[in-house]
């Protein structure tokens, strides 16, 4: 059984008022998304946090669409191209402004393998990360639970345990947490040959629409919170200690060093 792992990461993709921190017009959205300070911060987080665990995946068989605007400033586009060069699975696509969901669906449809039996889609923000066995585990879970596919209806894989990285008064604060249907490491498994898009589903309402498999272990995602987040910080659900400090989990599960990560983001550890 062929299970394709297909992801999308939106890097300052200009769309029409689909996010909480953008304005009511494309011109206002463009000014917010393409502000030099914001772009420099997003690039730093993308390089230091998001990309290294993807490059280090134990299963390298996946495709990641890196989606951005067609008029992303040239200097930022050049840095983005250079950043993803080591990730051979990445495909950079520049999109004209429009509605978010149709744009993402077209990109995902265009990258879907015609012969795949199942297509396991995931969505990443450019300031989040997944554990280095995310692709391997997601493929194995999708294959083992293929019977949950009911006609055109997909199912979801929800990894509950992760890390939160907060920028708080110039300090990096790392905590282990539990979360319900957060986007990092959330996977939707679709039947092959029927192009669909994870972006057509509201992630926190998935349980209303499709079967959801939840896994409380292991730590599978890292979500960051800072001044340039689109969404506010949700209510905290701290995880119980499993005998390892968050910094140890960060190194073991993501291959990241807490001190170096804080330095790369201009924070104090």
Short mmCIF file of C-alpha atoms in Angstrom, two decimals:
data_model
loop_
_atom_site.label_atom_id
_atom_site.label_comp_id
_atom_site.label_asym_id
_atom_site.label_seq_id
_atom_site.Cartn_x
_atom_site.Cartn_y
_atom_site.Cartn_z
CA UNK A 1 0.00 0.00 0.00
CA UNK A 2 1.42 3.34 -1.07
CA UNK A 3 0.96 6.10 1.55
CA UNK A 4 2.06 9.52 0.36
CA UNK A 5 3.07 12.06 3.03
CA UNK A 6 2.30 15.53 1.70
CA UNK A 7 2.66 18.74 3.70
CA UNK A 8 2.21 22.45 3.22
CA UNK A 9 4.00 25.25 5.04
CA UNK A 10 2.72 28.79 4.42
CA UNK A 11 5.46 31.41 4.62
CA UNK A 12 3.86 34.87 4.75
CA UNK A 13 1.41 33.82 2.04
CA UNK A 14 -0.76 36.80 1.07
CA UNK A 15 -4.48 35.94 1.17
CA UNK A 16 -7.76 37.78 1.59
CA UNK A 17 -8.50 38.35 5.29
CA UNK A 18 -8.36 34.70 6.38
CA UNK A 19 -6.10 35.23 9.40
CA UNK A 20 -6.53 37.04 12.67
CA UNK A 21 -3.59 39.43 12.43
CA UNK A 22 -4.22 40.63 8.89
CA UNK A 23 -6.28 43.60 7.79
CA UNK A 24 -9.49 43.99 5.77
CA UNK A 25 -7.70 44.68 2.47
CA UNK A 26 -4.88 43.12 0.49
CA UNK A 27 -2.82 46.29 0.77
CA UNK A 28 -3.08 46.19 4.56
CA UNK A 29 -2.33 42.47 4.61
CA UNK A 30 0.72 43.03 2.43
CA UNK A 31 2.02 45.77 4.70
CA UNK A 32 1.66 43.51 7.75
CA UNK A 33 3.05 40.31 6.23
CA UNK A 34 5.95 41.91 4.37
CA UNK A 35 7.15 44.27 7.09
CA UNK A 36 10.95 43.78 7.13
CA UNK A 37 11.16 43.20 10.89
CA UNK A 38 8.44 40.57 10.73
CA UNK A 39 9.98 38.79 7.74
CA UNK A 40 13.41 38.71 9.36
CA UNK A 41 11.89 37.17 12.49
CA UNK A 42 9.93 34.57 10.51
CA UNK A 43 13.00 33.63 8.48
CA UNK A 44 15.07 33.20 11.66
CA UNK A 45 12.44 30.90 13.18
CA UNK A 46 12.01 28.96 9.94
CA UNK A 47 15.75 28.32 9.66
CA UNK A 48 16.41 27.55 13.33
CA UNK A 49 13.24 25.74 14.37
CA UNK A 50 11.16 24.37 11.50
CA UNK A 51 13.70 23.15 8.95
CA UNK A 52 16.33 21.17 10.93
CA UNK A 53 13.95 18.42 12.18
CA UNK A 54 12.47 18.09 8.67
CA UNK A 55 15.93 17.66 7.16
CA UNK A 56 16.69 15.04 9.84
CA UNK A 57 13.52 12.93 9.33
CA UNK A 58 14.19 9.21 9.78
CA UNK A 59 11.88 8.57 6.80
CA UNK A 60 12.82 11.01 4.01
CA UNK A 61 9.93 9.99 1.73
CA UNK A 62 7.68 13.05 1.85
CA UNK A 63 6.91 16.26 -0.02
CA UNK A 64 6.63 19.68 1.59
CA UNK A 65 5.09 22.59 -0.30
CA UNK A 66 6.50 25.91 0.90
CA UNK A 67 3.83 28.42 -0.12
CA UNK A 68 4.39 32.16 -0.28
CA UNK A 69 3.10 35.21 -2.10
CA UNK A 70 3.98 36.01 -5.68
CA UNK A 71 5.17 39.47 -4.60
CA UNK A 72 7.21 38.48 -1.55
CA UNK A 73 10.04 41.05 -1.41
CA UNK A 74 13.01 39.83 -3.50
CA UNK A 75 15.45 39.90 -0.59
CA UNK A 76 13.15 37.69 1.50
CA UNK A 77 12.47 35.35 -1.44
CA UNK A 78 16.21 34.89 -1.92
CA UNK A 79 16.71 34.06 1.75
CA UNK A 80 13.74 31.68 1.66
CA UNK A 81 15.15 29.84 -1.37
CA UNK A 82 18.53 29.53 0.33
CA UNK A 83 16.95 28.29 3.56
CA UNK A 84 15.06 25.42 1.92
CA UNK A 85 17.89 24.37 -0.40
CA UNK A 86 19.11 21.62 2.01
CA UNK A 87 15.57 20.19 2.24
CA UNK A 88 15.32 18.24 -1.01
CA UNK A 89 11.68 17.39 -0.34
CA UNK A 90 10.64 21.06 -0.47
CA UNK A 91 8.78 22.66 -3.39
CA UNK A 92 8.57 26.44 -3.34
CA UNK A 93 5.34 27.78 -4.85
CA UNK A 94 4.44 31.47 -5.18
CA UNK A 95 0.72 32.14 -5.33
CA UNK A 96 -1.34 35.11 -6.44
CA UNK A 97 -3.55 36.61 -3.70
CA UNK A 98 -6.95 35.01 -3.18
CA UNK A 99 -8.91 32.92 -0.72
CA UNK A 100 -6.75 30.73 1.47
CA UNK A 101 -8.54 27.37 1.20
CA UNK A 102 -8.82 27.20 -2.63
CA UNK A 103 -5.18 28.26 -3.06
CA UNK A 104 -3.97 25.52 -0.70
CA UNK A 105 -6.24 22.91 -2.28
CA UNK A 106 -4.85 23.66 -5.75
CA UNK A 107 -1.27 23.34 -4.49
CA UNK A 108 -1.93 20.08 -2.65
CA UNK A 109 -3.84 18.61 -5.59
CA UNK A 110 -1.00 19.45 -7.92
CA UNK A 111 1.49 17.63 -5.68
CA UNK A 112 -0.64 14.54 -5.04
CA UNK A 113 0.71 11.28 -6.43
CA UNK A 114 -1.82 9.73 -8.86
CA UNK A 115 -0.97 6.19 -7.77
CA UNK A 116 -1.07 6.70 -3.99
CA UNK A 117 -3.54 4.52 -2.09
CA UNK A 118 -3.67 6.99 0.79
CA UNK A 119 -2.56 10.62 0.97
CA UNK A 120 -1.62 11.76 4.47
CA UNK A 121 -1.60 15.56 4.53
CA UNK A 122 -0.16 17.82 7.18
CA UNK A 123 0.15 21.57 7.59
CA UNK A 124 3.05 23.36 9.28
CA UNK A 125 3.54 26.94 10.32
CA UNK A 126 6.99 28.31 9.57
CA UNK A 127 7.69 28.80 13.30
CA UNK A 128 6.71 25.31 14.48
CA UNK A 129 8.45 21.93 14.34
CA UNK A 130 7.77 18.18 14.29
CA UNK A 131 9.82 15.37 15.82
CA UNK A 132 12.33 13.63 13.59
CA UNK A 133 10.20 10.45 13.39
CA UNK A 134 7.00 12.32 12.48
CA UNK A 135 6.92 11.11 8.86
CA UNK A 136 7.72 7.49 9.79
CA UNK A 137 5.11 7.33 12.56
CA UNK A 138 2.44 9.07 10.48
CA UNK A 139 2.95 6.68 7.56
CA UNK A 140 2.79 3.64 9.84
CA UNK A 141 -0.38 4.84 11.61
CA UNK A 142 -2.09 5.73 8.33
CA UNK A 143 -1.30 2.32 6.83
CA UNK A 144 -2.37 0.40 9.94
CA UNK A 145 -5.71 2.23 10.09
CA UNK A 146 -6.61 2.39 6.41
CA UNK A 147 -9.89 0.64 7.23
CA UNK A 148 -11.16 3.86 8.82
CA UNK A 149 -11.55 5.37 5.35
CA UNK A 150 -15.27 5.45 4.63
CA UNK A 151 -15.94 6.36 1.01
CA UNK A 152 -14.69 9.92 0.61
CA UNK A 153 -14.50 10.59 4.34
CA UNK A 154 -10.95 10.86 5.71
CA UNK A 155 -9.68 10.30 9.23
CA UNK A 156 -7.29 12.34 11.35
CA UNK A 157 -4.19 11.53 13.40
CA UNK A 158 -3.84 13.73 16.47
CA UNK A 159 -0.57 13.75 18.43
CA UNK A 160 -1.47 15.15 21.82
CA UNK A 161 1.89 15.72 23.50
CA UNK A 162 4.38 18.40 22.53
CA UNK A 163 6.48 21.37 23.56
CA UNK A 164 5.62 25.06 23.69
CA UNK A 165 8.37 27.61 23.11
CA UNK A 166 7.43 31.08 24.31
CA UNK A 167 9.30 34.33 23.91
CA UNK A 168 8.62 35.99 27.26
CA UNK A 169 10.32 39.31 28.04
CA UNK A 170 13.29 38.38 25.90
CA UNK A 171 13.67 34.91 27.41
CA UNK A 172 13.03 31.51 25.82
CA UNK A 173 10.56 29.55 27.98
CA UNK A 174 10.16 25.87 27.05
CA UNK A 175 7.39 23.69 28.53
CA UNK A 176 5.96 20.24 27.84
CA UNK A 177 2.23 20.39 27.14
CA UNK A 178 -0.87 18.51 26.04
CA UNK A 179 -3.18 19.99 23.40
CA UNK A 180 -6.36 19.09 21.56
CA UNK A 181 -6.04 19.06 17.76
CA UNK A 182 -3.28 21.65 17.46
CA UNK A 183 -2.00 22.10 13.94
CA UNK A 184 1.65 21.01 14.44
CA UNK A 185 1.87 17.27 13.59
CA UNK A 186 -1.88 17.00 12.90
CA UNK A 187 -2.44 14.66 9.93
CA UNK A 188 -5.48 14.02 7.76
CA UNK A 189 -5.54 10.78 5.78
CA UNK A 190 -7.47 10.90 2.50
CA UNK A 191 -8.28 8.10 0.05
CA UNK A 192 -6.01 8.22 -2.98
CA UNK A 193 -7.34 9.44 -6.31
CA UNK A 194 -9.77 11.90 -4.72
CA UNK A 195 -7.97 15.23 -4.31
CA UNK A 196 -8.90 16.94 -1.04
CA UNK A 197 -7.23 19.47 1.24
CA UNK A 198 -6.51 19.58 4.95
CA UNK A 199 -7.06 23.32 4.70
CA UNK A 200 -10.77 22.82 3.99
CA UNK A 201 -11.24 21.64 7.57
CA UNK A 202 -11.18 23.72 10.73
CA UNK A 203 -8.65 21.84 12.84
CA UNK A 204 -10.33 22.34 16.24
CA UNK A 205 -13.64 21.05 14.85
CA UNK A 206 -12.26 17.89 13.21
CA UNK A 207 -13.82 15.70 15.89
CA UNK A 208 -17.25 16.83 14.65
CA UNK A 209 -16.66 15.67 11.10
CA UNK A 210 -14.23 12.75 10.88
CA UNK A 211 -12.84 9.91 13.03
CA UNK A 212 -9.85 11.11 15.05
CA UNK A 213 -7.10 8.85 16.39
CA UNK A 214 -5.34 10.47 19.37
CA UNK A 215 -1.91 9.44 20.63
CA UNK A 216 -0.78 10.78 24.02
CA UNK A 217 2.84 9.72 23.44
CA UNK A 218 5.49 10.44 22.37
CA UNK A 219 6.23 14.18 22.17
CA UNK A 220 5.63 14.94 18.49
CA UNK A 221 5.36 18.70 18.00
CA UNK A 222 6.80 22.02 19.04
CA UNK A 223 4.70 25.17 18.81
CA UNK A 224 6.14 28.64 19.31
CA UNK A 225 4.43 31.74 20.69
CA UNK A 226 5.75 35.23 20.09
CA UNK A 227 4.79 38.74 18.95
CA UNK A 228 4.18 37.69 15.32
CA UNK A 229 1.80 34.77 15.95
CA UNK A 230 -1.48 34.81 14.08
CA UNK A 231 -3.45 33.27 16.96
CA UNK A 232 -3.39 34.15 20.66
CA UNK A 233 -1.95 31.76 23.24
CA UNK A 234 -4.56 29.09 24.10
CA UNK A 235 -5.27 28.08 27.66
CA UNK A 236 -2.35 26.11 29.05
CA UNK A 237 -2.66 22.35 29.56
CA UNK A 238 0.67 21.38 31.09
CA UNK A 239 1.78 17.79 30.71
CA UNK A 240 2.81 15.67 33.65
CA UNK A 241 6.53 15.02 34.02
CA UNK A 242 7.84 11.91 32.27
CA UNK A 243 11.27 12.12 33.87
CA UNK A 244 12.90 14.31 31.24
CA UNK A 245 13.40 18.06 31.17
CA UNK A 246 11.99 19.95 28.17
CA UNK A 247 15.53 20.75 26.99
CA UNK A 248 16.34 17.03 26.94
CA UNK A 249 13.16 16.28 25.00
CA UNK A 250 14.02 19.04 22.54
CA UNK A 251 17.41 17.46 21.87
CA UNK A 252 16.21 13.84 21.79
CA UNK A 253 13.00 14.26 19.78
CA UNK A 254 13.84 17.21 17.52
CA UNK A 255 17.63 17.25 17.36
CA UNK A 256 17.66 20.86 18.57
CA UNK A 257 19.81 22.46 21.26
CA UNK A 258 17.93 24.85 23.55
CA UNK A 259 20.82 27.27 24.03
CA UNK A 260 21.66 27.50 20.33
CA UNK A 261 17.98 27.84 19.44
CA UNK A 262 17.54 30.74 21.86
CA UNK A 263 20.63 32.44 20.45
CA UNK A 264 19.38 32.04 16.87
CA UNK A 265 16.09 33.69 17.86
CA UNK A 266 17.74 36.52 19.75
CA UNK A 267 16.44 35.29 23.11
CA UNK A 268 18.10 34.58 26.44
CA UNK A 269 17.94 30.97 27.64
#
